[in-house]
Tab-separated table of C-alpha atoms and ligand atoms in Angstrom:
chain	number	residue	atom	x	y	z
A	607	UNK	CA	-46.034	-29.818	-26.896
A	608	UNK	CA	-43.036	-28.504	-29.169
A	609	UNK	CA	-43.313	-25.371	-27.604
A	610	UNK	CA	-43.023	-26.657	-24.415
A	611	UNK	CA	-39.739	-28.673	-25.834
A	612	UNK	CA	-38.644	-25.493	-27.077
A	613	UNK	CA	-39.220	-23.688	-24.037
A	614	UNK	CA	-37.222	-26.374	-22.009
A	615	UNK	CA	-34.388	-26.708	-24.200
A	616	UNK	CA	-33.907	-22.741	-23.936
A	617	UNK	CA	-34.463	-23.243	-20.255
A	618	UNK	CA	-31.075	-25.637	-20.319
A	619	UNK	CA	-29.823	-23.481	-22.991
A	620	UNK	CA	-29.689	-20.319	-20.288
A	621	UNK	CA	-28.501	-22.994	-17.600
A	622	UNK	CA	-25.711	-23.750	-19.245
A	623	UNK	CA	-24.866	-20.091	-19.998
A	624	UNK	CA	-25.036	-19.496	-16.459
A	625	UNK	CA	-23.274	-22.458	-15.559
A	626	UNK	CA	-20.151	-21.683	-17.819
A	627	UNK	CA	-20.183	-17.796	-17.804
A	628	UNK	CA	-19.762	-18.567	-13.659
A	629	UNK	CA	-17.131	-21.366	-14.471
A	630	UNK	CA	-15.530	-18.352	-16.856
A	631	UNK	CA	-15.173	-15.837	-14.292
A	632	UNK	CA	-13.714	-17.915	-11.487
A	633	UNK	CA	-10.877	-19.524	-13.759
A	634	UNK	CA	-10.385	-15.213	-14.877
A	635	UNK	CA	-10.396	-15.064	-11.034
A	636	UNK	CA	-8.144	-17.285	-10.489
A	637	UNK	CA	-5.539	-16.072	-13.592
A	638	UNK	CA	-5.159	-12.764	-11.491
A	639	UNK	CA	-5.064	-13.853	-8.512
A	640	UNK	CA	-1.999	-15.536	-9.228
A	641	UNK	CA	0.099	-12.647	-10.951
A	642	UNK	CA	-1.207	-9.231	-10.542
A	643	UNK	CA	0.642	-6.925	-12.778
A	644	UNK	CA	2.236	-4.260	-11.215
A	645	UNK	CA	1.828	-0.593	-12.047
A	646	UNK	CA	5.107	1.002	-11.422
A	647	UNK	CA	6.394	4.572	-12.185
A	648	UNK	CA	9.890	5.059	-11.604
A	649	UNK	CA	11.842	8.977	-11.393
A	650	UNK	CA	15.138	9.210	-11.286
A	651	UNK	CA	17.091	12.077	-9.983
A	652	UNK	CA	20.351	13.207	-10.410
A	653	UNK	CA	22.754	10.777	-11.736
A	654	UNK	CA	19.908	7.872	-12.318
A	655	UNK	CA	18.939	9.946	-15.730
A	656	UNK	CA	19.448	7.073	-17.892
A	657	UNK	CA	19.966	3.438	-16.826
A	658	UNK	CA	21.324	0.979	-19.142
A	659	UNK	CA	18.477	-1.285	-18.345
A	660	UNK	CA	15.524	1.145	-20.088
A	661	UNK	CA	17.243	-0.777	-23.408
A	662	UNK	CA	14.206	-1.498	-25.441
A	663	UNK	CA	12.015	1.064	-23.331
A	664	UNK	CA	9.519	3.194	-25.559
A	665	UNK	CA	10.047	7.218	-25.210
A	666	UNK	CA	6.694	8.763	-25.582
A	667	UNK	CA	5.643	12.384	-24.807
A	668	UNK	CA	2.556	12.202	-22.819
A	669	UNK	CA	0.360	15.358	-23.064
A	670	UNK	CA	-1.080	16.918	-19.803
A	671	UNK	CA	-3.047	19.891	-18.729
A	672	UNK	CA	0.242	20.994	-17.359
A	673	UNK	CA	2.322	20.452	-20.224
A	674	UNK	CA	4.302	17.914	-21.744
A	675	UNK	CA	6.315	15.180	-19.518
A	676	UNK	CA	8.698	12.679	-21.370
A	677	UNK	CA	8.249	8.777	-20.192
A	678	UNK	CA	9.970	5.797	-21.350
A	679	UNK	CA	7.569	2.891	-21.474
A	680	UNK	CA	8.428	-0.700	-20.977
A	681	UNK	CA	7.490	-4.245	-19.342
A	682	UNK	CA	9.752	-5.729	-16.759
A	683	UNK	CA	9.226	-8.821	-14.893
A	684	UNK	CA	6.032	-8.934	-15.748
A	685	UNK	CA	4.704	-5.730	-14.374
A	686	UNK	CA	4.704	-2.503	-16.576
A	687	UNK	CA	6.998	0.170	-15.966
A	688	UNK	CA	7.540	4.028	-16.707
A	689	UNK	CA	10.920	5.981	-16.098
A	690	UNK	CA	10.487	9.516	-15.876
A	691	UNK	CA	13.873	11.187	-15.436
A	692	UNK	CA	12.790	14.103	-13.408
A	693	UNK	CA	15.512	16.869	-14.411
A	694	UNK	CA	15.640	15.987	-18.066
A	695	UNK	CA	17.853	13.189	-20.010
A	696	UNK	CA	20.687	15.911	-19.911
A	697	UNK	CA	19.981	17.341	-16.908
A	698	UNK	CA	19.081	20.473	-18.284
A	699	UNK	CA	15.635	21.151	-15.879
A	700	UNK	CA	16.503	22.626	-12.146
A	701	UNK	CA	15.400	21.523	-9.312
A	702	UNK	CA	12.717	24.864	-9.131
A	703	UNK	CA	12.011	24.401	-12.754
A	704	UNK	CA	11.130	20.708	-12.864
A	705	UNK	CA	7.089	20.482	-14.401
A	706	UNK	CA	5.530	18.028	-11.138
A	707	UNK	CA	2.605	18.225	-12.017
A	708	UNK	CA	3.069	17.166	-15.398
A	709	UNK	CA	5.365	14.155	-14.028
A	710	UNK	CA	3.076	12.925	-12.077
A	711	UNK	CA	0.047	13.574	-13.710
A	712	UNK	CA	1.425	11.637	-16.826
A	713	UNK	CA	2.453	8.986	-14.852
A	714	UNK	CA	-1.301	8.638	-13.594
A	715	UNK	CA	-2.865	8.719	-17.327
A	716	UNK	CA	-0.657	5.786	-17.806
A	717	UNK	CA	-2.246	4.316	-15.338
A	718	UNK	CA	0.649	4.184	-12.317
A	719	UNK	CA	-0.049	2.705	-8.846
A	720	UNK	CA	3.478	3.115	-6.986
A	721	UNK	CA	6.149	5.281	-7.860
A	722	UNK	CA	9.801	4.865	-6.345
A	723	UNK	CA	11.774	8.131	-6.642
A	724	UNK	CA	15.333	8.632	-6.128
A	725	UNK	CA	17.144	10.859	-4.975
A	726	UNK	CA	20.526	12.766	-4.398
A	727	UNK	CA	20.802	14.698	-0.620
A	728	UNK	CA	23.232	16.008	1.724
A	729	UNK	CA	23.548	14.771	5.105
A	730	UNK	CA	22.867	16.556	8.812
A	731	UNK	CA	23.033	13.401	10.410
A	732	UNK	CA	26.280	12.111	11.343
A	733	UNK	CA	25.142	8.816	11.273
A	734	UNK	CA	24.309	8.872	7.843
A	735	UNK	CA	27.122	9.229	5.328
A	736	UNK	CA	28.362	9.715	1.623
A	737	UNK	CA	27.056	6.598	-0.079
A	738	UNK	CA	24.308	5.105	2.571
A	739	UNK	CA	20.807	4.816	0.573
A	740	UNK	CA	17.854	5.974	3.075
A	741	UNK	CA	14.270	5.157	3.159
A	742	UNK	CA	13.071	8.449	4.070
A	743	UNK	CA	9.787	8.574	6.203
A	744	UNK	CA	9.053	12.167	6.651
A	745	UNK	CA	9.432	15.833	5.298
A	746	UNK	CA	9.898	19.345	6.274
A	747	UNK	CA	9.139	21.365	3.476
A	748	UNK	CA	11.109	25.030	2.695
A	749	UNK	CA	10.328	25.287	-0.991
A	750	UNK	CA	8.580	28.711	-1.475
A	751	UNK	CA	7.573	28.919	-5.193
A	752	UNK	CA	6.587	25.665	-6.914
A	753	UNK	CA	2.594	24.874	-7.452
A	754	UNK	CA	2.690	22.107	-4.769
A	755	UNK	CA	-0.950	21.177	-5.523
A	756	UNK	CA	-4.022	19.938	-8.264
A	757	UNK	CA	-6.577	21.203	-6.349
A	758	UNK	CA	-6.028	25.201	-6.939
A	759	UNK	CA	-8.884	25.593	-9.822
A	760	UNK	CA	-12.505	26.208	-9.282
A	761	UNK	CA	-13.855	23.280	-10.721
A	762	UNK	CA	-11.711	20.934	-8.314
A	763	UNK	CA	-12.604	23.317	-5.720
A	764	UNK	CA	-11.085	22.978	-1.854
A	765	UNK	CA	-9.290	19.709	-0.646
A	766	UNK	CA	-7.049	19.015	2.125
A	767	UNK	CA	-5.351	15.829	1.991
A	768	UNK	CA	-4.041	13.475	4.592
A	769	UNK	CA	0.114	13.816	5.147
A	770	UNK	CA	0.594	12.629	8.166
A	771	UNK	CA	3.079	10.222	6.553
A	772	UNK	CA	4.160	11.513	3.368
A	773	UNK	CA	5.514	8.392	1.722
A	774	UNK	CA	3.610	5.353	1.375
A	775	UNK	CA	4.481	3.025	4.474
A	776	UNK	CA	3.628	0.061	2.255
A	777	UNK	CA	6.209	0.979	-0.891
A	778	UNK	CA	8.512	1.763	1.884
A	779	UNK	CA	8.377	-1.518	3.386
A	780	UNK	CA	9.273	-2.968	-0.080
A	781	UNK	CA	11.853	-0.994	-0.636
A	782	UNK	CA	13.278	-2.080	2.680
A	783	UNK	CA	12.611	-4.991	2.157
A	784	UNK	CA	14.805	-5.414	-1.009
A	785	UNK	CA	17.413	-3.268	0.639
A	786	UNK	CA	18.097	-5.565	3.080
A	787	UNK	CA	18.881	-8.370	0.323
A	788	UNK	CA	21.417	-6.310	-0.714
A	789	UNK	CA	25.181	-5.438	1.154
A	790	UNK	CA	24.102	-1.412	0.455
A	791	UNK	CA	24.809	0.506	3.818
A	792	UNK	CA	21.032	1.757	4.879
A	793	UNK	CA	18.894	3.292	6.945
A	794	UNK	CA	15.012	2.918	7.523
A	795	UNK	CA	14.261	6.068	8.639
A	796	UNK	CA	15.178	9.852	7.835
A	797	UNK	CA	13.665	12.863	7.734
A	798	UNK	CA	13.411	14.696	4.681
A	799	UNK	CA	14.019	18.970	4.370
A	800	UNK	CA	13.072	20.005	1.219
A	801	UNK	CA	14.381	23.600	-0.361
A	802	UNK	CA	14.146	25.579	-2.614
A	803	UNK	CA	17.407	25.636	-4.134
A	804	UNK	CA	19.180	25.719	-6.578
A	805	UNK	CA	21.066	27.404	-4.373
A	806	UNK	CA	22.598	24.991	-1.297
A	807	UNK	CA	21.914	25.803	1.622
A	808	UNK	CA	23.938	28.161	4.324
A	809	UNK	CA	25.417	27.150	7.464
A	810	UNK	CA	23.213	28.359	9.783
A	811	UNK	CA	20.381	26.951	7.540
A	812	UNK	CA	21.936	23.268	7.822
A	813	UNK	CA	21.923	24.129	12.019
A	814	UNK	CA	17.869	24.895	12.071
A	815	UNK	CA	17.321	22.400	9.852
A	816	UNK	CA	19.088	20.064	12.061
A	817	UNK	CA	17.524	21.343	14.991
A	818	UNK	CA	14.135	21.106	13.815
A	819	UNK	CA	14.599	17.198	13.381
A	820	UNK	CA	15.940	17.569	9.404
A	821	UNK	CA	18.175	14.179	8.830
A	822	UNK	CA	18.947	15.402	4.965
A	823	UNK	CA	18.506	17.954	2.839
A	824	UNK	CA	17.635	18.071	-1.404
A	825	UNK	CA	15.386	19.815	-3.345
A	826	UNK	CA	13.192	17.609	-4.844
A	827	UNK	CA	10.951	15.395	-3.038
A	828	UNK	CA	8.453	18.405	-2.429
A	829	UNK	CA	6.173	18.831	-4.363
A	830	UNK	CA	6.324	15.637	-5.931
A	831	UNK	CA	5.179	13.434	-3.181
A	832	UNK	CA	2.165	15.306	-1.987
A	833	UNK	CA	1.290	15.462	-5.938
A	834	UNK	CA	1.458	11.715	-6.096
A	835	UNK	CA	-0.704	11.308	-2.975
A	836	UNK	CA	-3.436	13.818	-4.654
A	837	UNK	CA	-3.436	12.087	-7.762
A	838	UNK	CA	-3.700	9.135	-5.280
A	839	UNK	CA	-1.169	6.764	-6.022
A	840	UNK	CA	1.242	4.982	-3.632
A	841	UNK	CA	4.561	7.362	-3.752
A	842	UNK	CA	8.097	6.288	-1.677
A	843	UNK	CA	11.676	7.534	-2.149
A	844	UNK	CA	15.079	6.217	-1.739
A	845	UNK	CA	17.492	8.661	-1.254
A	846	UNK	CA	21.319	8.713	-1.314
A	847	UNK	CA	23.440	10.863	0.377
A	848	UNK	CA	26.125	12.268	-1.739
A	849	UNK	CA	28.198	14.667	0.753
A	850	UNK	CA	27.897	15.869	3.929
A	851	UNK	CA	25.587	19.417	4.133
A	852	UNK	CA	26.747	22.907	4.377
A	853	UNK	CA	28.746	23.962	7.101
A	854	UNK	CA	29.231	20.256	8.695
A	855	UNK	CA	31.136	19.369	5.490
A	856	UNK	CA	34.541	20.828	5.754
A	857	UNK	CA	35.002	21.990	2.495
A	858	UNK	CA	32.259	24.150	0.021
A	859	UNK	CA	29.504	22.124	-1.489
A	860	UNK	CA	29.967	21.529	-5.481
A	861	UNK	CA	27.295	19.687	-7.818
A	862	UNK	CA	30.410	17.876	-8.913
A	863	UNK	CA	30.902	16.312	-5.515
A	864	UNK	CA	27.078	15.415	-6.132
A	865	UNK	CA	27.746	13.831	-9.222
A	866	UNK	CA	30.644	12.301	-8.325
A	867	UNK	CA	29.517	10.627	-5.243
A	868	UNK	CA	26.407	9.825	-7.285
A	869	UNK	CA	28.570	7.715	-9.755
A	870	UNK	CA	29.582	5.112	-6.988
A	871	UNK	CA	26.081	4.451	-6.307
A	872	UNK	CA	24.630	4.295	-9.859
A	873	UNK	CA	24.860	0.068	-9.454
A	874	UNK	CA	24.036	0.107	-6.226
A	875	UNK	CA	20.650	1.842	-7.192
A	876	UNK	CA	20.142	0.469	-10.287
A	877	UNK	CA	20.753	-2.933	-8.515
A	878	UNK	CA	17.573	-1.958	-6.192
A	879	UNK	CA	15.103	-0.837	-8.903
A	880	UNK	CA	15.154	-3.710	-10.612
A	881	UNK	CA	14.858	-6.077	-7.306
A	882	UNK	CA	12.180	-3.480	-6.638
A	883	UNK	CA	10.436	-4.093	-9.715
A	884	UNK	CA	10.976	-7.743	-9.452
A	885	UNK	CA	9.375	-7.241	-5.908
A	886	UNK	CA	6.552	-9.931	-5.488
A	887	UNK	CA	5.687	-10.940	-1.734
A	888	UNK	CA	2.761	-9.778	-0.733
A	889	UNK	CA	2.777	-6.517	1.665
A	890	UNK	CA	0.106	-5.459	3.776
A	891	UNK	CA	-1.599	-2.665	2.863
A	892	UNK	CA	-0.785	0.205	5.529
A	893	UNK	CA	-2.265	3.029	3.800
A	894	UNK	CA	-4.942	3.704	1.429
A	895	UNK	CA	-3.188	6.100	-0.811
A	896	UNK	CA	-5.680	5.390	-3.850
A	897	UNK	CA	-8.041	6.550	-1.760
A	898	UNK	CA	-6.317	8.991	-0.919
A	899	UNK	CA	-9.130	11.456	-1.884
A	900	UNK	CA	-11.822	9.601	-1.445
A	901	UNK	CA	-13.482	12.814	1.242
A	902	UNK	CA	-13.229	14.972	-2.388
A	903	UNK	CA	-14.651	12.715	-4.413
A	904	UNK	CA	-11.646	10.972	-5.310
A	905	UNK	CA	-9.041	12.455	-7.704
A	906	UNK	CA	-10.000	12.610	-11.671
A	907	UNK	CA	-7.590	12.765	-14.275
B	197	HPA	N1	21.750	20.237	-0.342
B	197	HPA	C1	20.669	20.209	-1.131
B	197	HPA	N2	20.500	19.317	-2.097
B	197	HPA	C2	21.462	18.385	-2.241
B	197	HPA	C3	22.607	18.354	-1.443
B	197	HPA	C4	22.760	19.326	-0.428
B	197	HPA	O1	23.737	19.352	0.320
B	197	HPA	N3	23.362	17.296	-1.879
B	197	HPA	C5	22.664	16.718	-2.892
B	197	HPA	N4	21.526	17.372	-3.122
């Protein structure tokens, strides 16, 4: 008979486990539920190098198959965040030169789920003018010499990814969103030409690009968004037009004028990354970008 009391008090004994190991899980359930911390990788372009908010941010050198790519690592409103300044804190990297794959595959080892880029572009569309921020929502891409993907070694073999809509309608609905609690002139929709630069464009450029459907022109956003969908993260841009492009502008194009227009919006942006960050509605998920790979196997680090 005591090993029958034995065997029934271990019998409660495991009850009890079960009861408060399911108790356990539902109150962790219910922690995350109500604050899920965000994963959020920010790049800024030209003139967004180094925000006064990154005060307190940790610079670490994060090594990749690619090389090395310089993040600053830090916590803000409650959600983790990396700033990757994409032409260098001095801006000392061109356009052609910048390492994307290294960007954004450090940004993944960190462990990134949505990355807002900015960026500076010239405008074909009258409509859109020096100072308006735009929520891009498509690209034509005329670069002709970066490595614009992962998948370009044997051992990855042959992928073709989905990008029918390059940046991630769900990041772009926050970033809407947010723009529209602010007074910043915007627009929600623009298409995106990508060159090669560093060169600016020529006149007659600007006119095909315009005629093809082009709204602005930079340099940047290719490769880095289709990199961002490989490595299957959720990848949106903000851009801000700094002068009108080649040939519609009256006068020659200067990275000054750039720079300078670029220093009226600094606030302005700055303003929107952190209500970006601070971002907490829920959004319907449009697009499955961390799945983004899922026919392949799914991406691997
Ligand atoms: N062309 C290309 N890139 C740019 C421009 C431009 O006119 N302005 C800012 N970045």
């Amino acid at each position: 008979s005591l090993y029958v009391y034995l065997f029934e008090l271990n019998l409660r004994n495991l009850l009890y486990v079960i009861y408060f190991s399911k108790q356990f899980s539902l109150s962790h359930l219910t922690i995350r539920e109500a604050k899920h911390m965000r994963k959020i990788a920010i790049i800024g372009g030209t003139g967004i190098d180094n925000p006064d908010t990154l005060k307190g941010f940790e610079k670490k050198i994060i090594e990749t198959p690619f090389g090395k790519a310089l993040c600053n690592i830090g916590t803000m409103s409650g959600n983790q965040v990396v700033f990757v300044s994409r032409h260098g804190v001095d801006h000392s990297v061109p356009p052609h030169k910048v390492n994307y794959r290294a960007n954004i595959w450090a940004m993944k080892s960190l462990g990134t789920e949505e990355i807002f880029a900015t960026t500076a572009v010239g405008s074909l569309n009258p409509e859109m003018k020096a100072g308006h921020f735009v929520v891009c929502d498509n690209v034509l891409d005329f670069t002709k010499s970066r490595i614009n993907t992962f998948y370009d070694s044997p051992e990855r073999g042959v992928a073709h990814c989905d990008f029918t809509y390059p940046y991630c309608p769900t990041l772009r609905e926050k970033v809407i969103k947010c723009l529209e609690k602010t007074d910043i002139t915007f627009h929600k929709h623009g298409v995106y030409v990508c060159t090669e630069g560093p060169r600016f464009e020529s006149a007659a450029e600007i006119k095909m690009f315009a005629m093809l459907g082009g709204d602005l022109v930079g340099m940047t956003n290719m490769p880095e968004s289709i990199l961002a969908r490989e490595a299957e993260m959720c990848y949106t841009n903000c851009s801000i037009v700094t002068n009108m492009a080649a040939g519609i502008s009256p006068t020659p194009l200067s990275h000054k004028e750039v720079c300078d227009a670029m220093a009226l919006s600094i606030k302005n942006m700055e303003k929107l990354i952190l209500s970006f960050i601070a971002y907490e509605e829920p959004t319907e998920a449009k697009y499955n970008c961390h799945h983004a790979m899922q026919e392949f196997g799914g991406f691997k680090l």
